[in-house]
Amino acid sequence: MNALQLSQEYFDNVAKPLLKRDFPELYPRLAAGLAGNGSECYGYDDEISRDHDWGVDFFIWALEEDRDMIPTLAAWKEELFEKTPPAQARSRSQYGAPVDVMTCADFFSSMIGTPGRPKTLGQWLSPPEENFAMAVNGGVFFDGPGEFTAARLELLDHYPQDIRLKKIAAKCMALAQTGQYNHGRTALRGDTVTLRSVLARFTDAAIAMAFLLSKVYMPYYKWAFKAMRELPRPAGEVADLLAEIAGAAGFDDESQARRQDAIEKVCAIYADELRTQGLSDSGDSFMVAHGESVMRGIATEALRNLPAQYEV
């Protein structure tokens, strides 16, 4: 059982009845759960994860009108863990993200800089994508007023379409530049360090593309490939090809050919998916053509006028 499951079990069986008893009037206006920073919030924690910042814990989220009750609730939670400690209480390192009592708006502001779904282009583009993933991961154990859940659902609707298209176009260009163009040329030069960088950049772009096409926020890079395998097709097929590229680690002609073949297959899969989703009308095999086609579908002038390869 991972820490997210253990935390919900502890909250349901121990914390929730006491919270309801001690704050009968406030309780219906509270929410609780575990989300944000940490492998446990994705359900990816394992034995290796338990060396730091791991274990049972939960947030309590209050409405803005109840902000003055946060110190009282925080003291209550601290006393709860002292008097009725969970069997696997969360450890805390100096680098660990706190799991606190806060308002719903403050939680989302701490993740993405706004108290809910961003409203402007700048607000959408300021936080890294992994922060959006943290804002909607984990689980909500209880939500009396429904405010926290409603805000999560709005964020789960993913990026506005024009931002998504701009990101997809940039990934098309990155796949073309790193995999279809520079992989072979770098190998011919015998520049093994740059070749490793090229393959890493291609892999990062291919993983990011899978999330964009699925309208799912990509998590922190450490978990991105694992999470990719949970996405709908064609992500799984691409993931297998990326594993093949990683496995063909040599610099001999055979390894080079295997990697290039897998690279072209990845690009062909994504080109087909872009056409299937109506995002590209190009029949070309070179991903640059698809990046340019995707750009033409962007309505927002400020985004459409950026270079296709420009990351936002």
mmCIF file with all atom_site columns, C-alpha atoms in Angstrom, residues 92-279:
data_model
loop_
_atom_site.group_PDB
_atom_site.id
_atom_site.type_symbol
_atom_site.label_atom_id
_atom_site.label_alt_id
_atom_site.label_comp_id
_atom_site.label_asym_id
_atom_site.label_entity_id
_atom_site.label_seq_id
_atom_site.pdbx_PDB_ins_code
_atom_site.Cartn_x
_atom_site.Cartn_y
_atom_site.Cartn_z
_atom_site.occupancy
_atom_site.B_iso_or_equiv
_atom_site.pdbx_formal_charge
_atom_site.auth_seq_id
_atom_site.auth_comp_id
_atom_site.auth_asym_id
_atom_site.auth_atom_id
_atom_site.pdbx_PDB_model_num
ATOM 1   C CA . ARG A 1 92  ? 10.334  15.490 6.955   1.00 0.00 ? 92  ARG A CA 1
ATOM 2   C CA . SER A 1 93  ? 13.687  16.552 5.559   1.00 0.00 ? 93  SER A CA 1
ATOM 3   C CA . GLN A 1 94  ? 14.877  20.142 5.248   1.00 0.00 ? 94  GLN A CA 1
ATOM 4   C CA . TYR A 1 95  ? 13.935  20.013 1.558   1.00 0.00 ? 95  TYR A CA 1
ATOM 5   C CA . GLY A 1 96  ? 10.504  18.461 1.946   1.00 0.00 ? 96  GLY A CA 1
ATOM 6   C CA . ALA A 1 97  ? 7.375   20.350 0.920   1.00 0.00 ? 97  ALA A CA 1
ATOM 7   C CA . PRO A 1 98  ? 5.090   20.999 3.908   1.00 0.00 ? 98  PRO A CA 1
ATOM 8   C CA . VAL A 1 99  ? 1.652   19.417 4.101   1.00 0.00 ? 99  VAL A CA 1
ATOM 9   C CA . ASP A 1 100 ? -0.309  22.121 5.870   1.00 0.00 ? 100 ASP A CA 1
ATOM 10  C CA . VAL A 1 101 ? -3.657  23.610 6.731   1.00 0.00 ? 101 VAL A CA 1
ATOM 11  C CA . MET A 1 102 ? -4.479  26.353 4.216   1.00 0.00 ? 102 MET A CA 1
ATOM 12  C CA . THR A 1 103 ? -7.273  27.808 2.134   1.00 0.00 ? 103 THR A CA 1
ATOM 13  C CA . CYS A 1 104 ? -8.169  26.183 -1.173  1.00 0.00 ? 104 CYS A CA 1
ATOM 14  C CA . ALA A 1 105 ? -7.040  29.316 -3.005  1.00 0.00 ? 105 ALA A CA 1
ATOM 15  C CA . ASP A 1 106 ? -3.687  29.356 -1.204  1.00 0.00 ? 106 ASP A CA 1
ATOM 16  C CA . PHE A 1 107 ? -2.992  25.756 -2.192  1.00 0.00 ? 107 PHE A CA 1
ATOM 17  C CA . PHE A 1 108 ? -3.497  26.446 -5.887  1.00 0.00 ? 108 PHE A CA 1
ATOM 18  C CA . SER A 1 109 ? -1.588  29.715 -5.643  1.00 0.00 ? 109 SER A CA 1
ATOM 19  C CA . SER A 1 110 ? 1.344   27.839 -4.127  1.00 0.00 ? 110 SER A CA 1
ATOM 20  C CA . MET A 1 111 ? 1.288   25.415 -7.063  1.00 0.00 ? 111 MET A CA 1
ATOM 21  C CA . ILE A 1 112 ? 0.544   27.598 -10.089 1.00 0.00 ? 112 ILE A CA 1
ATOM 22  C CA . GLY A 1 113 ? 0.523   31.201 -8.887  1.00 0.00 ? 113 GLY A CA 1
ATOM 23  C CA . THR A 1 114 ? -3.230  31.729 -9.194  1.00 0.00 ? 114 THR A CA 1
ATOM 24  C CA . PRO A 1 115 ? -6.081  30.745 -6.827  1.00 0.00 ? 115 PRO A CA 1
ATOM 25  C CA . GLY A 1 116 ? -7.736  28.652 -9.518  1.00 0.00 ? 116 GLY A CA 1
ATOM 26  C CA . ARG A 1 117 ? -7.698  28.212 -13.272 1.00 0.00 ? 117 ARG A CA 1
ATOM 27  C CA . PRO A 1 118 ? -5.476  30.918 -14.842 1.00 0.00 ? 118 PRO A CA 1
ATOM 28  C CA . LYS A 1 119 ? -7.283  33.624 -16.786 1.00 0.00 ? 119 LYS A CA 1
ATOM 29  C CA . THR A 1 120 ? -4.542  35.250 -18.860 1.00 0.00 ? 120 THR A CA 1
ATOM 30  C CA . LEU A 1 121 ? -1.874  34.054 -21.272 1.00 0.00 ? 121 LEU A CA 1
ATOM 31  C CA . GLY A 1 122 ? 0.837   35.167 -18.873 1.00 0.00 ? 122 GLY A CA 1
ATOM 32  C CA . GLN A 1 123 ? -0.704  33.284 -15.964 1.00 0.00 ? 123 GLN A CA 1
ATOM 33  C CA . TRP A 1 124 ? -0.852  30.099 -18.028 1.00 0.00 ? 124 TRP A CA 1
ATOM 34  C CA . LEU A 1 125 ? 2.716   30.374 -19.252 1.00 0.00 ? 125 LEU A CA 1
ATOM 35  C CA . SER A 1 126 ? 4.418   31.375 -15.990 1.00 0.00 ? 126 SER A CA 1
ATOM 36  C CA . PRO A 1 127 ? 4.341   28.064 -14.057 1.00 0.00 ? 127 PRO A CA 1
ATOM 37  C CA . PRO A 1 128 ? 6.201   24.992 -15.346 1.00 0.00 ? 128 PRO A CA 1
ATOM 38  C CA . GLU A 1 129 ? 3.902   22.228 -16.564 1.00 0.00 ? 129 GLU A CA 1
ATOM 39  C CA . GLU A 1 130 ? 4.907   19.960 -13.695 1.00 0.00 ? 130 GLU A CA 1
ATOM 40  C CA . ASN A 1 131 ? 3.289   22.445 -11.284 1.00 0.00 ? 131 ASN A CA 1
ATOM 41  C CA . PHE A 1 132 ? -0.047  22.053 -13.042 1.00 0.00 ? 132 PHE A CA 1
ATOM 42  C CA . ALA A 1 133 ? 0.403   18.292 -12.703 1.00 0.00 ? 133 ALA A CA 1
ATOM 43  C CA . MET A 1 134 ? 1.020   18.695 -8.963  1.00 0.00 ? 134 MET A CA 1
ATOM 44  C CA . ALA A 1 135 ? -2.076  20.852 -8.589  1.00 0.00 ? 135 ALA A CA 1
ATOM 45  C CA . VAL A 1 136 ? -4.328  18.039 -9.835  1.00 0.00 ? 136 VAL A CA 1
ATOM 46  C CA . ASN A 1 137 ? -2.584  14.868 -8.647  1.00 0.00 ? 137 ASN A CA 1
ATOM 47  C CA . GLY A 1 138 ? -3.155  12.891 -5.464  1.00 0.00 ? 138 GLY A CA 1
ATOM 48  C CA . GLY A 1 139 ? -6.578  12.473 -3.973  1.00 0.00 ? 139 GLY A CA 1
ATOM 49  C CA . VAL A 1 140 ? -9.326  14.439 -2.258  1.00 0.00 ? 140 VAL A CA 1
ATOM 50  C CA . PHE A 1 141 ? -10.445 12.477 0.798   1.00 0.00 ? 141 PHE A CA 1
ATOM 51  C CA . PHE A 1 142 ? -13.317 14.735 1.743   1.00 0.00 ? 142 PHE A CA 1
ATOM 52  C CA . ASP A 1 143 ? -14.758 17.940 0.305   1.00 0.00 ? 143 ASP A CA 1
ATOM 53  C CA . GLY A 1 144 ? -17.731 19.410 2.119   1.00 0.00 ? 144 GLY A CA 1
ATOM 54  C CA . PRO A 1 145 ? -18.327 22.591 0.092   1.00 0.00 ? 145 PRO A CA 1
ATOM 55  C CA . GLY A 1 146 ? -16.916 21.191 -3.171  1.00 0.00 ? 146 GLY A CA 1
ATOM 56  C CA . GLU A 1 147 ? -14.787 24.282 -3.880  1.00 0.00 ? 147 GLU A CA 1
ATOM 57  C CA . PHE A 1 148 ? -11.495 22.431 -3.964  1.00 0.00 ? 148 PHE A CA 1
ATOM 58  C CA . THR A 1 149 ? -12.831 19.705 -6.258  1.00 0.00 ? 149 THR A CA 1
ATOM 59  C CA . ALA A 1 150 ? -14.403 22.257 -8.600  1.00 0.00 ? 150 ALA A CA 1
ATOM 60  C CA . ALA A 1 151 ? -11.097 24.107 -8.950  1.00 0.00 ? 151 ALA A CA 1
ATOM 61  C CA . ARG A 1 152 ? -9.286  20.845 -9.727  1.00 0.00 ? 152 ARG A CA 1
ATOM 62  C CA . LEU A 1 153 ? -11.827 19.914 -12.370 1.00 0.00 ? 153 LEU A CA 1
ATOM 63  C CA . GLU A 1 154 ? -11.365 23.273 -14.082 1.00 0.00 ? 154 GLU A CA 1
ATOM 64  C CA . LEU A 1 155 ? -7.605  22.753 -14.169 1.00 0.00 ? 155 LEU A CA 1
ATOM 65  C CA . LEU A 1 156 ? -7.971  19.193 -15.448 1.00 0.00 ? 156 LEU A CA 1
ATOM 66  C CA . ASP A 1 157 ? -9.569  20.659 -18.568 1.00 0.00 ? 157 ASP A CA 1
ATOM 67  C CA . HIS A 1 158 ? -5.924  21.278 -19.561 1.00 0.00 ? 158 HIS A CA 1
ATOM 68  C CA . TYR A 1 159 ? -4.326  24.206 -21.346 1.00 0.00 ? 159 TYR A CA 1
ATOM 69  C CA . PRO A 1 160 ? -6.373  26.507 -23.574 1.00 0.00 ? 160 PRO A CA 1
ATOM 70  C CA . GLN A 1 161 ? -6.222  25.113 -27.099 1.00 0.00 ? 161 GLN A CA 1
ATOM 71  C CA . ASP A 1 162 ? -3.951  27.793 -28.565 1.00 0.00 ? 162 ASP A CA 1
ATOM 72  C CA . ILE A 1 163 ? -1.332  27.271 -25.856 1.00 0.00 ? 163 ILE A CA 1
ATOM 73  C CA . ARG A 1 164 ? -1.566  23.520 -26.359 1.00 0.00 ? 164 ARG A CA 1
ATOM 74  C CA . LEU A 1 165 ? -1.084  23.953 -30.105 1.00 0.00 ? 165 LEU A CA 1
ATOM 75  C CA . LYS A 1 166 ? 1.962   26.167 -29.614 1.00 0.00 ? 166 LYS A CA 1
ATOM 76  C CA . LYS A 1 167 ? 3.512   23.612 -27.308 1.00 0.00 ? 167 LYS A CA 1
ATOM 77  C CA . ILE A 1 168 ? 2.769   20.804 -29.765 1.00 0.00 ? 168 ILE A CA 1
ATOM 78  C CA . ALA A 1 169 ? 4.313   22.761 -32.633 1.00 0.00 ? 169 ALA A CA 1
ATOM 79  C CA . ALA A 1 170 ? 7.501   23.299 -30.629 1.00 0.00 ? 170 ALA A CA 1
ATOM 80  C CA . LYS A 1 171 ? 7.721   19.587 -29.840 1.00 0.00 ? 171 LYS A CA 1
ATOM 81  C CA . CYS A 1 172 ? 7.297   18.775 -33.532 1.00 0.00 ? 172 CYS A CA 1
ATOM 82  C CA . MET A 1 173 ? 10.276  20.990 -34.306 1.00 0.00 ? 173 MET A CA 1
ATOM 83  C CA . ALA A 1 174 ? 12.340  19.467 -31.488 1.00 0.00 ? 174 ALA A CA 1
ATOM 84  C CA . LEU A 1 175 ? 11.615  15.910 -32.682 1.00 0.00 ? 175 LEU A CA 1
ATOM 85  C CA . ALA A 1 176 ? 12.683  16.858 -36.190 1.00 0.00 ? 176 ALA A CA 1
ATOM 86  C CA . GLN A 1 177 ? 15.823  18.724 -35.164 1.00 0.00 ? 177 GLN A CA 1
ATOM 87  C CA . THR A 1 178 ? 17.135  16.227 -32.630 1.00 0.00 ? 178 THR A CA 1
ATOM 88  C CA . GLY A 1 179 ? 15.974  12.878 -33.976 1.00 0.00 ? 179 GLY A CA 1
ATOM 89  C CA . GLN A 1 180 ? 15.397  13.195 -37.686 1.00 0.00 ? 180 GLN A CA 1
ATOM 90  C CA . TYR A 1 181 ? 18.280  15.602 -38.374 1.00 0.00 ? 181 TYR A CA 1
ATOM 91  C CA . ASN A 1 182 ? 20.995  15.804 -35.724 1.00 0.00 ? 182 ASN A CA 1
ATOM 92  C CA . HIS A 1 183 ? 21.080  12.211 -34.473 1.00 0.00 ? 183 HIS A CA 1
ATOM 93  C CA . GLY A 1 184 ? 22.707  10.875 -37.632 1.00 0.00 ? 184 GLY A CA 1
ATOM 94  C CA . ARG A 1 185 ? 24.931  13.880 -38.229 1.00 0.00 ? 185 ARG A CA 1
ATOM 95  C CA . THR A 1 186 ? 26.282  13.906 -34.675 1.00 0.00 ? 186 THR A CA 1
ATOM 96  C CA . ALA A 1 187 ? 27.043  10.195 -34.860 1.00 0.00 ? 187 ALA A CA 1
ATOM 97  C CA . LEU A 1 188 ? 28.968  10.669 -38.111 1.00 0.00 ? 188 LEU A CA 1
ATOM 98  C CA . ARG A 1 189 ? 31.136  13.268 -36.376 1.00 0.00 ? 189 ARG A CA 1
ATOM 99  C CA . GLY A 1 190 ? 31.892  10.845 -33.550 1.00 0.00 ? 190 GLY A CA 1
ATOM 100 C CA . ASP A 1 191 ? 30.775  13.404 -30.963 1.00 0.00 ? 191 ASP A CA 1
ATOM 101 C CA . THR A 1 192 ? 29.516  10.986 -28.333 1.00 0.00 ? 192 THR A CA 1
ATOM 102 C CA . VAL A 1 193 ? 28.762  13.589 -25.675 1.00 0.00 ? 193 VAL A CA 1
ATOM 103 C CA . THR A 1 194 ? 26.541  15.636 -27.985 1.00 0.00 ? 194 THR A CA 1
ATOM 104 C CA . LEU A 1 195 ? 24.958  12.442 -29.310 1.00 0.00 ? 195 LEU A CA 1
ATOM 105 C CA . ARG A 1 196 ? 23.837  11.574 -25.773 1.00 0.00 ? 196 ARG A CA 1
ATOM 106 C CA . SER A 1 197 ? 22.414  15.075 -25.419 1.00 0.00 ? 197 SER A CA 1
ATOM 107 C CA . VAL A 1 198 ? 20.586  14.752 -28.747 1.00 0.00 ? 198 VAL A CA 1
ATOM 108 C CA . LEU A 1 199 ? 19.002  11.450 -27.694 1.00 0.00 ? 199 LEU A CA 1
ATOM 109 C CA . ALA A 1 200 ? 17.981  12.878 -24.320 1.00 0.00 ? 200 ALA A CA 1
ATOM 110 C CA . ARG A 1 201 ? 16.382  15.898 -25.972 1.00 0.00 ? 201 ARG A CA 1
ATOM 111 C CA . PHE A 1 202 ? 14.542  13.715 -28.467 1.00 0.00 ? 202 PHE A CA 1
ATOM 112 C CA . THR A 1 203 ? 13.283  11.496 -25.654 1.00 0.00 ? 203 THR A CA 1
ATOM 113 C CA . ASP A 1 204 ? 12.114  14.497 -23.606 1.00 0.00 ? 204 ASP A CA 1
ATOM 114 C CA . ALA A 1 205 ? 10.250  15.925 -26.619 1.00 0.00 ? 205 ALA A CA 1
ATOM 115 C CA . ALA A 1 206 ? 8.637   12.575 -27.423 1.00 0.00 ? 206 ALA A CA 1
ATOM 116 C CA . ILE A 1 207 ? 7.432   12.128 -23.837 1.00 0.00 ? 207 ILE A CA 1
ATOM 117 C CA . ALA A 1 208 ? 6.111   15.698 -23.675 1.00 0.00 ? 208 ALA A CA 1
ATOM 118 C CA . MET A 1 209 ? 4.251   15.219 -26.971 1.00 0.00 ? 209 MET A CA 1
ATOM 119 C CA . ALA A 1 210 ? 2.416   12.198 -25.562 1.00 0.00 ? 210 ALA A CA 1
ATOM 120 C CA . PHE A 1 211 ? 1.034   14.284 -22.697 1.00 0.00 ? 211 PHE A CA 1
ATOM 121 C CA . LEU A 1 212 ? 0.060   17.197 -24.939 1.00 0.00 ? 212 LEU A CA 1
ATOM 122 C CA . LEU A 1 213 ? -1.797  14.958 -27.356 1.00 0.00 ? 213 LEU A CA 1
ATOM 123 C CA . SER A 1 214 ? -3.595  13.309 -24.406 1.00 0.00 ? 214 SER A CA 1
ATOM 124 C CA . LYS A 1 215 ? -4.440  16.656 -22.752 1.00 0.00 ? 215 LYS A CA 1
ATOM 125 C CA . VAL A 1 216 ? -2.737  15.611 -19.534 1.00 0.00 ? 216 VAL A CA 1
ATOM 126 C CA . TYR A 1 217 ? -0.173  17.690 -17.664 1.00 0.00 ? 217 TYR A CA 1
ATOM 127 C CA . MET A 1 218 ? 3.281   16.086 -17.691 1.00 0.00 ? 218 MET A CA 1
ATOM 128 C CA . PRO A 1 219 ? 4.742   15.515 -14.207 1.00 0.00 ? 219 PRO A CA 1
ATOM 129 C CA . TYR A 1 220 ? 8.267   16.072 -12.933 1.00 0.00 ? 220 TYR A CA 1
ATOM 130 C CA . TYR A 1 221 ? 10.801  14.516 -15.319 1.00 0.00 ? 221 TYR A CA 1
ATOM 131 C CA . LYS A 1 222 ? 11.644  11.679 -12.918 1.00 0.00 ? 222 LYS A CA 1
ATOM 132 C CA . TRP A 1 223 ? 8.108   10.306 -13.269 1.00 0.00 ? 223 TRP A CA 1
ATOM 133 C CA . ALA A 1 224 ? 7.272   11.441 -16.797 1.00 0.00 ? 224 ALA A CA 1
ATOM 134 C CA . PHE A 1 225 ? 8.151   8.187  -18.579 1.00 0.00 ? 225 PHE A CA 1
ATOM 135 C CA . LYS A 1 226 ? 6.341   6.070  -15.982 1.00 0.00 ? 226 LYS A CA 1
ATOM 136 C CA . ALA A 1 227 ? 3.250   8.276  -16.242 1.00 0.00 ? 227 ALA A CA 1
ATOM 137 C CA . MET A 1 228 ? 3.461   8.179  -20.044 1.00 0.00 ? 228 MET A CA 1
ATOM 138 C CA . ARG A 1 229 ? 2.691   4.463  -19.986 1.00 0.00 ? 229 ARG A CA 1
ATOM 139 C CA . GLU A 1 230 ? -0.645  5.240  -18.319 1.00 0.00 ? 230 GLU A CA 1
ATOM 140 C CA . LEU A 1 231 ? -1.792  7.512  -21.161 1.00 0.00 ? 231 LEU A CA 1
ATOM 141 C CA . PRO A 1 232 ? -4.100  6.366  -23.967 1.00 0.00 ? 232 PRO A CA 1
ATOM 142 C CA . ARG A 1 233 ? -2.699  5.278  -27.317 1.00 0.00 ? 233 ARG A CA 1
ATOM 143 C CA . PRO A 1 234 ? -0.383  5.912  -29.000 1.00 0.00 ? 234 PRO A CA 1
ATOM 144 C CA . ALA A 1 235 ? 1.672   6.733  -25.894 1.00 0.00 ? 235 ALA A CA 1
ATOM 145 C CA . GLY A 1 236 ? 2.386   3.107  -25.006 1.00 0.00 ? 236 GLY A CA 1
ATOM 146 C CA . GLU A 1 237 ? 3.692   2.321  -28.480 1.00 0.00 ? 237 GLU A CA 1
ATOM 147 C CA . VAL A 1 238 ? 5.949   5.370  -28.399 1.00 0.00 ? 238 VAL A CA 1
ATOM 148 C CA . ALA A 1 239 ? 7.161   4.443  -24.902 1.00 0.00 ? 239 ALA A CA 1
ATOM 149 C CA . ASP A 1 240 ? 8.242   1.016  -26.192 1.00 0.00 ? 240 ASP A CA 1
ATOM 150 C CA . LEU A 1 241 ? 10.202  2.687  -28.985 1.00 0.00 ? 241 LEU A CA 1
ATOM 151 C CA . LEU A 1 242 ? 11.867  5.076  -26.529 1.00 0.00 ? 242 LEU A CA 1
ATOM 152 C CA . ALA A 1 243 ? 12.904  2.090  -24.434 1.00 0.00 ? 243 ALA A CA 1
ATOM 153 C CA . GLU A 1 244 ? 14.370  0.540  -27.585 1.00 0.00 ? 244 GLU A CA 1
ATOM 154 C CA . ILE A 1 245 ? 16.316  3.731  -28.305 1.00 0.00 ? 245 ILE A CA 1
ATOM 155 C CA . ALA A 1 246 ? 17.679  3.756  -24.758 1.00 0.00 ? 246 ALA A CA 1
ATOM 156 C CA . GLY A 1 247 ? 18.634  0.096  -25.063 1.00 0.00 ? 247 GLY A CA 1
ATOM 157 C CA . ALA A 1 248 ? 20.582  0.625  -28.285 1.00 0.00 ? 248 ALA A CA 1
ATOM 158 C CA . ALA A 1 249 ? 23.298  2.441  -26.392 1.00 0.00 ? 249 ALA A CA 1
ATOM 159 C CA . GLY A 1 250 ? 26.308  1.655  -28.563 1.00 0.00 ? 250 GLY A CA 1
ATOM 160 C CA . PHE A 1 251 ? 28.016  3.822  -31.144 1.00 0.00 ? 251 PHE A CA 1
ATOM 161 C CA . ASP A 1 252 ? 28.463  1.078  -33.709 1.00 0.00 ? 252 ASP A CA 1
ATOM 162 C CA . ASP A 1 253 ? 26.622  1.121  -37.026 1.00 0.00 ? 253 ASP A CA 1
ATOM 163 C CA . GLU A 1 254 ? 24.035  -1.436 -35.911 1.00 0.00 ? 254 GLU A CA 1
ATOM 164 C CA . SER A 1 255 ? 23.062  0.534  -32.769 1.00 0.00 ? 255 SER A CA 1
ATOM 165 C CA . GLN A 1 256 ? 22.921  3.728  -34.780 1.00 0.00 ? 256 GLN A CA 1
ATOM 166 C CA . ALA A 1 257 ? 20.628  2.152  -37.356 1.00 0.00 ? 257 ALA A CA 1
ATOM 167 C CA . ARG A 1 258 ? 18.360  0.701  -34.672 1.00 0.00 ? 258 ARG A CA 1
ATOM 168 C CA . ARG A 1 259 ? 18.005  4.078  -33.009 1.00 0.00 ? 259 ARG A CA 1
ATOM 169 C CA . GLN A 1 260 ? 17.323  5.911  -36.249 1.00 0.00 ? 260 GLN A CA 1
ATOM 170 C CA . ASP A 1 261 ? 14.673  3.382  -37.228 1.00 0.00 ? 261 ASP A CA 1
ATOM 171 C CA . ALA A 1 262 ? 12.951  3.790  -33.864 1.00 0.00 ? 262 ALA A CA 1
ATOM 172 C CA . ILE A 1 263 ? 13.184  7.575  -34.138 1.00 0.00 ? 263 ILE A CA 1
ATOM 173 C CA . GLU A 1 264 ? 11.467  7.550  -37.524 1.00 0.00 ? 264 GLU A CA 1
ATOM 174 C CA . LYS A 1 265 ? 8.755   5.246  -36.175 1.00 0.00 ? 265 LYS A CA 1
ATOM 175 C CA . VAL A 1 266 ? 8.100   7.615  -33.257 1.00 0.00 ? 266 VAL A CA 1
ATOM 176 C CA . CYS A 1 267 ? 7.792   10.543 -35.652 1.00 0.00 ? 267 CYS A CA 1
ATOM 177 C CA . ALA A 1 268 ? 5.499   8.588  -37.989 1.00 0.00 ? 268 ALA A CA 1
ATOM 178 C CA . ILE A 1 269 ? 3.220   7.657  -35.082 1.00 0.00 ? 269 ILE A CA 1
ATOM 179 C CA . TYR A 1 270 ? 2.968   11.252 -33.947 1.00 0.00 ? 270 TYR A CA 1
ATOM 180 C CA . ALA A 1 271 ? 2.441   12.557 -37.483 1.00 0.00 ? 271 ALA A CA 1
ATOM 181 C CA . ASP A 1 272 ? -0.457  10.135 -37.879 1.00 0.00 ? 272 ASP A CA 1
ATOM 182 C CA . GLU A 1 273 ? -1.937  11.142 -34.513 1.00 0.00 ? 273 GLU A CA 1
ATOM 183 C CA . LEU A 1 274 ? -1.696  14.834 -35.383 1.00 0.00 ? 274 LEU A CA 1
ATOM 184 C CA . ARG A 1 275 ? -3.637  14.168 -38.577 1.00 0.00 ? 275 ARG A CA 1
ATOM 185 C CA . THR A 1 276 ? -6.157  12.002 -36.700 1.00 0.00 ? 276 THR A CA 1
ATOM 186 C CA . GLN A 1 277 ? -6.801  14.806 -34.206 1.00 0.00 ? 277 GLN A CA 1
ATOM 187 C CA . GLY A 1 278 ? -7.139  17.317 -37.039 1.00 0.00 ? 278 GLY A CA 1
ATOM 188 C CA . LEU A 1 279 ? -4.141  19.323 -35.828 1.00 0.00 ? 279 LEU A CA 1
#
